[in-house]
Short mmCIF file of C-alpha atoms in Angstrom, two decimals:
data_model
loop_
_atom_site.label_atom_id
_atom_site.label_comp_id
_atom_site.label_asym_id
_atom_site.label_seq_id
_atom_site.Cartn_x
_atom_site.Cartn_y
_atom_site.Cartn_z
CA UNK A 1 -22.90 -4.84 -18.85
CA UNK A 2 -19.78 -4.32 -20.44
CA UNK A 3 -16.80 -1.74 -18.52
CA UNK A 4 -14.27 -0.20 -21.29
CA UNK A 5 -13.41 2.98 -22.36
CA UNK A 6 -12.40 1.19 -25.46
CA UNK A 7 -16.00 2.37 -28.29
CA UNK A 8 -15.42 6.13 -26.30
CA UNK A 9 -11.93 5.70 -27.19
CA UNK A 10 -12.27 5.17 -30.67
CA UNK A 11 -15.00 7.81 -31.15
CA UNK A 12 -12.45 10.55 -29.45
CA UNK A 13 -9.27 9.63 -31.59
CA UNK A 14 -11.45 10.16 -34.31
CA UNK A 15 -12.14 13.67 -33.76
CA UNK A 16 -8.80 14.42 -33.33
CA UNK A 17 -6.60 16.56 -36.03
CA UNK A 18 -4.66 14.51 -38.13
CA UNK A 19 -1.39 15.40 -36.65
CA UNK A 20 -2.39 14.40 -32.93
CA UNK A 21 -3.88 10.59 -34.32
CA UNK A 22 -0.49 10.05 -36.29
CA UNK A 23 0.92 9.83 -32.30
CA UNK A 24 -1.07 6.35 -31.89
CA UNK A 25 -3.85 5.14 -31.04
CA UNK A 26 -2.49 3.27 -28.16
CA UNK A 27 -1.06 6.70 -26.57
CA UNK A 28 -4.48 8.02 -26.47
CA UNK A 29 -6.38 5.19 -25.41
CA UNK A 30 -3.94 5.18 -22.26
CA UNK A 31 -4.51 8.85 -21.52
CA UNK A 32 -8.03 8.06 -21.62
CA UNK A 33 -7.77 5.24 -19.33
CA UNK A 34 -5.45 7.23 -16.97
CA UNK A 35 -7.77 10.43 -17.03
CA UNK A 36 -9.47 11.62 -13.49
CA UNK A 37 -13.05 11.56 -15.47
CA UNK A 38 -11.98 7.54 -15.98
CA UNK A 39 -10.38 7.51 -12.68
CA UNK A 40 -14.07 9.00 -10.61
CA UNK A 41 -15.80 6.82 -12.46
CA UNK A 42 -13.74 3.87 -11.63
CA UNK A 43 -13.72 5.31 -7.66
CA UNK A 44 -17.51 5.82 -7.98
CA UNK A 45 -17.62 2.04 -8.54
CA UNK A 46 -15.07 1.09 -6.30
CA UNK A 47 -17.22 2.75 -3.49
CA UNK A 48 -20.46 1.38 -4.72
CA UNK A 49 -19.07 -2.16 -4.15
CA UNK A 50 -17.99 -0.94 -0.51
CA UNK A 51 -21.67 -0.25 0.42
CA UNK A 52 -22.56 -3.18 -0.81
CA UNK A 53 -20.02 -5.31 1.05
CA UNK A 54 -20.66 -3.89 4.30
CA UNK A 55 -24.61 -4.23 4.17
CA UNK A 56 -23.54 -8.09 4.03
CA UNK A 57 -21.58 -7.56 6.93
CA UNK A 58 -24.11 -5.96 8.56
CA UNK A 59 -26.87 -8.55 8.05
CA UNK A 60 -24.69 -11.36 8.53
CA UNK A 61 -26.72 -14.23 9.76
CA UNK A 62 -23.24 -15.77 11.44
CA UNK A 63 -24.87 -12.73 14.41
CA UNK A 64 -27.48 -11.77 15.56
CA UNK A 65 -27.30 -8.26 15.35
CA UNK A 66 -28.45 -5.51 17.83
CA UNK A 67 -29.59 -1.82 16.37
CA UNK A 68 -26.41 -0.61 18.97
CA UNK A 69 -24.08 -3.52 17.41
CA UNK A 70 -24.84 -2.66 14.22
CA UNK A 71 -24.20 1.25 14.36
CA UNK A 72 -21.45 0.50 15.62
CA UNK A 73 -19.88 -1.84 13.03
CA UNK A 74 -21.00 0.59 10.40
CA UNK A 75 -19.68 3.87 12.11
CA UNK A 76 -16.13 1.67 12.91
CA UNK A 77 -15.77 0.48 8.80
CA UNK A 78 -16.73 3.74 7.63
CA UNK A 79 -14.10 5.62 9.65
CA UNK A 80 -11.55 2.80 9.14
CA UNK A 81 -11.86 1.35 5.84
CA UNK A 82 -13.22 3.61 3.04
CA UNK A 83 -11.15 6.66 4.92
CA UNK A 84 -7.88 5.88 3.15
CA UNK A 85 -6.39 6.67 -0.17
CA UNK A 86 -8.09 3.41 -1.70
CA UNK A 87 -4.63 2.49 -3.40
CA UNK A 88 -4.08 -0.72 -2.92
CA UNK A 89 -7.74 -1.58 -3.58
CA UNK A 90 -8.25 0.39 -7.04
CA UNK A 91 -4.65 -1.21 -7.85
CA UNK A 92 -6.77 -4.62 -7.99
CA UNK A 93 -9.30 -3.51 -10.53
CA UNK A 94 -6.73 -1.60 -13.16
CA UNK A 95 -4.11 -5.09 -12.78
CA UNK A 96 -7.23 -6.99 -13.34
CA UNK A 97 -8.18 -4.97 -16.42
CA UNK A 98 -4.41 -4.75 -17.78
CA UNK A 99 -4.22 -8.72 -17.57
CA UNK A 100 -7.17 -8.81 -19.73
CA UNK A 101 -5.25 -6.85 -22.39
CA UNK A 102 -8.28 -4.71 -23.69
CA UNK A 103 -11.24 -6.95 -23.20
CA UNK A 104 -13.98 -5.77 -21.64
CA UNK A 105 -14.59 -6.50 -18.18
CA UNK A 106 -17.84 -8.20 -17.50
CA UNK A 107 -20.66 -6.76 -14.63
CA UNK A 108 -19.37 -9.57 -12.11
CA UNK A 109 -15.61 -9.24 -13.57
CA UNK A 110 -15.65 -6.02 -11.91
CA UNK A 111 -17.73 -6.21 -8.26
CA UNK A 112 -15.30 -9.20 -8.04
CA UNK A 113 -12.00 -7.36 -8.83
CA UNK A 114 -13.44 -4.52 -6.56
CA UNK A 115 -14.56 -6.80 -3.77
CA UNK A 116 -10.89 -7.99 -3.50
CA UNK A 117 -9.93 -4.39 -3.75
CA UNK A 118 -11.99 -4.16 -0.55
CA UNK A 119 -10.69 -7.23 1.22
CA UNK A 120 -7.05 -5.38 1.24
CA UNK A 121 -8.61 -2.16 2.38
CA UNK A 122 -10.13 -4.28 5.09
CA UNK A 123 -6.98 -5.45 5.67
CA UNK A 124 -4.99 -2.63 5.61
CA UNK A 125 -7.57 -1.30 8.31
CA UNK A 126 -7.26 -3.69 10.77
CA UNK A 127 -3.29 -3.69 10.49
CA UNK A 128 -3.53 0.36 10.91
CA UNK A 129 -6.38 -0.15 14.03
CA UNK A 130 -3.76 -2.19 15.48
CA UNK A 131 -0.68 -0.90 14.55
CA UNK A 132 -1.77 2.79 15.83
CA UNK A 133 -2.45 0.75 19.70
CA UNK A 134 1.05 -0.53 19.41
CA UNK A 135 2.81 2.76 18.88
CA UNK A 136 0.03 4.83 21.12
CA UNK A 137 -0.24 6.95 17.87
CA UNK A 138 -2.41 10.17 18.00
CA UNK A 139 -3.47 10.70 14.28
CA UNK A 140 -4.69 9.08 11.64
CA UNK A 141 -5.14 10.51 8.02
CA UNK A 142 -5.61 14.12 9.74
CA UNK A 143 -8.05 12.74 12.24
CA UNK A 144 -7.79 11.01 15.44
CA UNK A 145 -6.57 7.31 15.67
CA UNK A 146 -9.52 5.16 15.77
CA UNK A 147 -9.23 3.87 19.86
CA UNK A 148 -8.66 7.82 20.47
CA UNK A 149 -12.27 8.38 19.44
CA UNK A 150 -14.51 8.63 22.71
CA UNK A 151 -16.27 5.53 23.99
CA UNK A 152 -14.16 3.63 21.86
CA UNK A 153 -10.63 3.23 23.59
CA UNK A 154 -9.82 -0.64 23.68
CA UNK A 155 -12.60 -1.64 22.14
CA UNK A 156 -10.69 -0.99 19.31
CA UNK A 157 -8.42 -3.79 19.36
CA UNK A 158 -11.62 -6.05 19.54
CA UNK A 159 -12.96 -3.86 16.05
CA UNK A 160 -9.46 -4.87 14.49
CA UNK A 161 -10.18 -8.65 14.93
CA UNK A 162 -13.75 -8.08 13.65
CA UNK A 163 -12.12 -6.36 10.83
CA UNK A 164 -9.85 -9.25 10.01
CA UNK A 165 -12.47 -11.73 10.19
CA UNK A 166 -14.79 -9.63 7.42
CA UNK A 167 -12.43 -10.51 5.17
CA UNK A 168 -13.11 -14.15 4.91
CA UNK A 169 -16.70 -13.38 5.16
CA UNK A 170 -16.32 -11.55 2.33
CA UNK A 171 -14.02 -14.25 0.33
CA UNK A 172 -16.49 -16.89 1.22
CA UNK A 173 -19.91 -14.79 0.32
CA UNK A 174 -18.56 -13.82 -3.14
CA UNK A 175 -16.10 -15.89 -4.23
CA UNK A 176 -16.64 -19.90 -2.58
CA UNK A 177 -17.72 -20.94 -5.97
CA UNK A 178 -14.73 -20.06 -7.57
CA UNK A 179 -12.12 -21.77 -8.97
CA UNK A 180 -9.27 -20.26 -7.12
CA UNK A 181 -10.85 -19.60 -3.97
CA UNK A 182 -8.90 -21.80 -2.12
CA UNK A 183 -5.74 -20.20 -4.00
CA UNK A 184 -6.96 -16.79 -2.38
CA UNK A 185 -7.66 -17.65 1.26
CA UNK A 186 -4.18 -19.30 1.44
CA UNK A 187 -2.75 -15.85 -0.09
CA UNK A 188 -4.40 -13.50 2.45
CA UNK A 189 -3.35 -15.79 5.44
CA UNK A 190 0.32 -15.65 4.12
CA UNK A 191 0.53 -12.31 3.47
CA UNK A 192 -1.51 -11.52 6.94
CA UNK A 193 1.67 -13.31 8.66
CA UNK A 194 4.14 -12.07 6.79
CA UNK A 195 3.24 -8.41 8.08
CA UNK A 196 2.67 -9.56 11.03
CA UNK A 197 6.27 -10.80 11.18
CA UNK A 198 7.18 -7.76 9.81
CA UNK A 199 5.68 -5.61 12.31
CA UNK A 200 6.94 -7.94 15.18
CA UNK A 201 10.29 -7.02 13.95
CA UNK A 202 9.98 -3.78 13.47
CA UNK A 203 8.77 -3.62 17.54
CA UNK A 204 11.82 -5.50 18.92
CA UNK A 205 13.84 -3.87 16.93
CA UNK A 206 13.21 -0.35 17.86
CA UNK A 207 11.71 -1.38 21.51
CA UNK A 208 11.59 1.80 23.58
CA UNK A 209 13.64 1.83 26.45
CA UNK A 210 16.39 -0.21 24.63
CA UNK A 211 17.17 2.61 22.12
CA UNK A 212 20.32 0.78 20.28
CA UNK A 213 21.35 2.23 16.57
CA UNK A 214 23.81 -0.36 16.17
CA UNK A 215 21.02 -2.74 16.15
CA UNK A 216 20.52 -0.83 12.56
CA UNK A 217 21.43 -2.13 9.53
CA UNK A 218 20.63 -1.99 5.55
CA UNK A 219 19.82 -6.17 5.59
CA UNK A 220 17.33 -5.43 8.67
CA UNK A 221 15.72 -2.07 7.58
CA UNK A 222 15.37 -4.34 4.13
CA UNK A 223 13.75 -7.13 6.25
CA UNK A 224 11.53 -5.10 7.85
CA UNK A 225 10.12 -3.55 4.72
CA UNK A 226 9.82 -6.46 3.05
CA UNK A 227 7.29 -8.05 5.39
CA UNK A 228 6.00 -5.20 7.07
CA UNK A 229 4.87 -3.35 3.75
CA UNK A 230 6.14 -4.66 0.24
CA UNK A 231 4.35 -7.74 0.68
CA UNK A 232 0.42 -7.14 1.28
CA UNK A 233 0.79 -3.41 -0.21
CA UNK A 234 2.47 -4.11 -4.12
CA UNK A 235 2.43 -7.87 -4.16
CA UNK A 236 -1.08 -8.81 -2.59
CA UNK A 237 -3.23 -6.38 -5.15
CA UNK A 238 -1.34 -8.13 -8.37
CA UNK A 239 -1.82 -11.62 -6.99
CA UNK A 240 -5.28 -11.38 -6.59
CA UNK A 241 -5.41 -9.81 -10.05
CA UNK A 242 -3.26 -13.23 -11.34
CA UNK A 243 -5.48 -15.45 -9.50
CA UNK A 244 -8.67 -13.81 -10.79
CA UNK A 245 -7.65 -14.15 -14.52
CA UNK A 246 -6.85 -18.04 -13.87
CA UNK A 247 -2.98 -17.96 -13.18
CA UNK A 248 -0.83 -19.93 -10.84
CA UNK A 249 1.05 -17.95 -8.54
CA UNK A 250 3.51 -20.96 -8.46
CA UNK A 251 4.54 -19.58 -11.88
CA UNK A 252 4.92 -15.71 -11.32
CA UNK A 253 7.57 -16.15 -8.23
CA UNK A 254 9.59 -13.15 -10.45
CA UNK A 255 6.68 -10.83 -10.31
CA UNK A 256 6.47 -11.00 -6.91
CA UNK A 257 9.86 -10.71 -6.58
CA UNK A 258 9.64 -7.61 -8.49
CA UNK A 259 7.04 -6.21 -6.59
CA UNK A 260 8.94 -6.69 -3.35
CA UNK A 261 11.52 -4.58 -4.85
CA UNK A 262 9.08 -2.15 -5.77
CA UNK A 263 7.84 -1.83 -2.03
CA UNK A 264 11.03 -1.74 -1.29
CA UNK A 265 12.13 0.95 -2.94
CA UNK A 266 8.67 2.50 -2.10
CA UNK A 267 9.32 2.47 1.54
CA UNK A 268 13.18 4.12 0.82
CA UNK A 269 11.48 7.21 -1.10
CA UNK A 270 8.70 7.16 1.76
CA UNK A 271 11.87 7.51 4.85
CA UNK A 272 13.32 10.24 2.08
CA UNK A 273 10.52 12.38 2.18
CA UNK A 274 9.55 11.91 5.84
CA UNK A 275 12.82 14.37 6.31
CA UNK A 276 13.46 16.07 3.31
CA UNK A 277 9.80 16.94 1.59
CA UNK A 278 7.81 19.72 2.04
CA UNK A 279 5.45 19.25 4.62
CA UNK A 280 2.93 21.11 2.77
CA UNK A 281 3.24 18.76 -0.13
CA UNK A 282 3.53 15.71 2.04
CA UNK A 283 0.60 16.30 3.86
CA UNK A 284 1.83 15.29 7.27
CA UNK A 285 5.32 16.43 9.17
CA UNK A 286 7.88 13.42 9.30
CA UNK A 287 8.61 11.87 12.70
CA UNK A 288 11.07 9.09 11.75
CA UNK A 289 13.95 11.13 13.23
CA UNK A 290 11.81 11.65 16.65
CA UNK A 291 10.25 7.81 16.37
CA UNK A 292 13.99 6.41 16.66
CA UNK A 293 12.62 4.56 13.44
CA UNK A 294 14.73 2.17 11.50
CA UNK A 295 14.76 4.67 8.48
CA UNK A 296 16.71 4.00 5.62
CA UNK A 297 18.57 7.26 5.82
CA UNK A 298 19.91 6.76 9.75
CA UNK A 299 21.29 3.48 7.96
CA UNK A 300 23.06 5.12 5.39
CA UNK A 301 24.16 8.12 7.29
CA UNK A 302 25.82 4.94 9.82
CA UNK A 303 27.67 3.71 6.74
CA UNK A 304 29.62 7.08 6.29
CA UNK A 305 29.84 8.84 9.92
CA UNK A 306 33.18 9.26 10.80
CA UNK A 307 33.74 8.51 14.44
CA UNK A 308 32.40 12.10 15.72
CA UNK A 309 29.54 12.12 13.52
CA UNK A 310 28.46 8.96 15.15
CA UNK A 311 28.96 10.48 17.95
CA UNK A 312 26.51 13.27 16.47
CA UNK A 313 23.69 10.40 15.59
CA UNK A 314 23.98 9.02 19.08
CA UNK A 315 23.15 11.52 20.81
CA UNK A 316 20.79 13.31 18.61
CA UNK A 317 18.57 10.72 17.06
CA UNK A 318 15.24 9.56 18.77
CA UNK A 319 14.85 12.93 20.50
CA UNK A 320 11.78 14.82 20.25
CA UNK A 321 13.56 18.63 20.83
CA UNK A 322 13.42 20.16 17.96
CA UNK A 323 17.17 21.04 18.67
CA UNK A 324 18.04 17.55 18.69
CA UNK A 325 16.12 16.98 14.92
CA UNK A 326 18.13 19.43 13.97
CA UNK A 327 20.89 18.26 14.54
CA UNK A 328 20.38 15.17 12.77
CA UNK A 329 19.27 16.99 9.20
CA UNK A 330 22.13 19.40 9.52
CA UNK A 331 24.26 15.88 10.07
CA UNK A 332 21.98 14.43 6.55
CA UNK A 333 22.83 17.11 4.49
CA UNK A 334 26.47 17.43 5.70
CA UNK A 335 26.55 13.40 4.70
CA UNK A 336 24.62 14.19 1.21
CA UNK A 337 21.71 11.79 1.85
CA UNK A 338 19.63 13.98 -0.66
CA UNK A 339 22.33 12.67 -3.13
CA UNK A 340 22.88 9.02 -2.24
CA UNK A 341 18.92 9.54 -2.08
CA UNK A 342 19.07 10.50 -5.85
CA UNK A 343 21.47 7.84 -6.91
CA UNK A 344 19.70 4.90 -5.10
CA UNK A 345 16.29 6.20 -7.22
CA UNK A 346 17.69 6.37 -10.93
CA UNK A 347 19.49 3.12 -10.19
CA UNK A 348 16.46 1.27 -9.03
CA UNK A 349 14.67 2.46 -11.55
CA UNK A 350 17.10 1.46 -13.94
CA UNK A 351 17.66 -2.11 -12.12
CA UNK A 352 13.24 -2.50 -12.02
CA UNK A 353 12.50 -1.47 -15.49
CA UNK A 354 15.16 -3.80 -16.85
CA UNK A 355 13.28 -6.95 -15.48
CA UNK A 356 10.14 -6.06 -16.01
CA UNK A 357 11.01 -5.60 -19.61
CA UNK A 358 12.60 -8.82 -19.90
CA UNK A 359 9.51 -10.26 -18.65
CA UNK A 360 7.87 -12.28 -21.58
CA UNK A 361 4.60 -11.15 -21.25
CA UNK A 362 3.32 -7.77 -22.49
CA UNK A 363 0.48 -7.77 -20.26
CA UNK A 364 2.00 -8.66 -17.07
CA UNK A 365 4.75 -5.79 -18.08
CA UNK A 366 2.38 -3.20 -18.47
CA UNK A 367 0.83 -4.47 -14.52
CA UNK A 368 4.18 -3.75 -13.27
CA UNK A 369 5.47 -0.81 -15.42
CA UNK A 370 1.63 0.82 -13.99
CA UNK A 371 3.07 0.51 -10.74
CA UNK A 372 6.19 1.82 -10.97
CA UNK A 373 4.84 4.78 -13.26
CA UNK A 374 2.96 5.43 -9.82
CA UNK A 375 5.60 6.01 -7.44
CA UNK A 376 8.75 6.89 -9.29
CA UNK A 377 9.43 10.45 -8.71
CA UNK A 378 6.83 11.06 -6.33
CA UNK A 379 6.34 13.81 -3.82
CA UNK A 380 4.25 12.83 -1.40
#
């Protein structure tokens, strides 16, 4: 079974008035590929290759399952895993299928690309399960954190290992046999460290009870990004996609570093519009300013305080009274964050598209120039 919207393509641009084909083929076939029909069907897929997955994991013969063991697997990956936006996953698949410049993706081409999707999912999961324990969060994409769900508790930090370990079950069922397998376990134990690192940083760094903004800089909020998120959320989905069409990672050390920029920059726009989006639009209320996080705007607003605007951040920020927040977004706008915001955006995006179009290859420039399109400008 071939998976291309490549024959439909050609049959659509055909129909088309003469004035609308003179635009391109290549224009259309992209707004094709990018449509939400193309985009549920690919989902659909994605989703398919989730059930599958877990009924491995449930019949694992590693365990010898109970009926209460395995309900309870199943009811913790279906409210962890497949309750996300699927981002990272789906980014696998549409890499993969830019790296094969047009050719048609075979039947195991994509379970494989959307198994790997999966394995970050799972991965992302078990960082969240755990992550969520460590701040004693409440919510969790508009529902309750997982170990907040009855009968569950700290059984949930026992569900995160499982989690993590379902990922090399799932490497190992579908993908021992391959070439690069070895390549791939190594990459999901590095990048599993590096956010671990990451988050470790993150914690000592803003450890409650020890509330210290000089601690706060632009080299450690960088730092923290880098391993915490840029790493297993832009890079991770790419190199699997590399890997799976028979590349050396040894040889694309500039995409990655690209793609740490990217999640970089990502996580800037992300402390942004914790404060300054509409909630509505967001689809949560920001709590950086509350959380005493390590957000890039408390950083910049450090570099230009004057000595009683300091003052101001010192003894605002990290306060939950919504007098004290306040204070701190009056303090923003009096400093202009919105436009050093603005500034830092077109000049990243200036700075990223530059090296990605001095990349030599067209494929691996339209991978990266697909993730950028995703996340520059966005809203939410």
């Amino acid at each position: 079974m071939s998976v291309s919207c490549r024959n439909l393509g050609k049959t659509i641009i055909k129909a088309l008035p003469l004035h609308q084909r003179r635009l391109g083929v290549s224009i259309y076939r992209r707004r094709l590929q990018s449509s939400s029909s193309m985009e549920a069907d690919l989902k659909s897929t994605f989703l398919n290759v989730y059930s599958v997955l877990k009924s491995d994991l449930l019949h694992d013969p590693s365990f010898e399952f109970t009926d209460e063991s395995r309900l309870w697997v199943e009811r913790m990956l279906d409210y962890n895993v497949r309750g996300g936006k699927l981002n990272r996953g789906l980014s696998v698949v549409d890499s993969f299928k830019l790296l094969k410049e047009g050719k048609d993706l075979t039947e195991q081409e994509v379970f494989l690309s959307c198994a790997l999707g999966w394995c970050i999912e799972w991965l992302q999961a078990y960082f969240l399960v755990l992550d969520d324990i460590m701040d004693n969060s409440v919510t969790r994409r508009g529902q309750p954190c997982w170990f907040r769900v009855p009968q569950v508790g700290m059984v949930a930090i026992n569900d995160g290992i499982l989690l993590r370990n379902h990922i090399h079950r799932i490497l190992k069922k579908h993908f021992r046999e391959m070439p690069y397998y070895v390549d791939l376990v190594d990459l999901f134990n590095e990048v599993e460290l590096q956010t671990a690192c990451g988050q470790m940083i993150d914690l000592i760094t803003t450890f409650e009870g020890e509330k210290d903004l000089s601690k706060y800089s632009l080299s450690i909020h960088r730092r923290i990004v880098q391993y915490k998120t840029a790493y297993y959320s832009f890079y991770l989905p790419v190199a699997c996609a590399l890997l799976m069409a028979g590349e050396n990672l040894e040889n694309h050390i500039d995409v990655k570093n690209v793609l740490v920029d990217m999640g970089i920059y990502f996580q800037v726009q992300d402390d942004y519009l914790d404060c300054f989006a509409d909630p509505e639009t967001l689809g949560k209320i920001g709590t950086d300013i509350e959380d005493f996080k390590c957000s890039w705007l408390v950083v910049k607003a450090l570099e230009r305080c004057s000595e009683e605007q300091t003052k101001i951040l010192y003894e605002n920020y990290g306060k939950a009274d919504p007098s004290n927040v306040a204070k701190v977004k009056d303090l923003y706008k009096e400093l202009d964050l919105e436009g050093v915001f603005m500034e830092y955006e077109s000049k990243s995006y200036e700075k990223l598209m530059g090296v990605i179009e001095g990349h030599k290859s067209t494929a691996i420039q339209a991978v990266l120039k697909s993730f950028l399109a995703k996340i520059y400008k966005r809203q939410k």
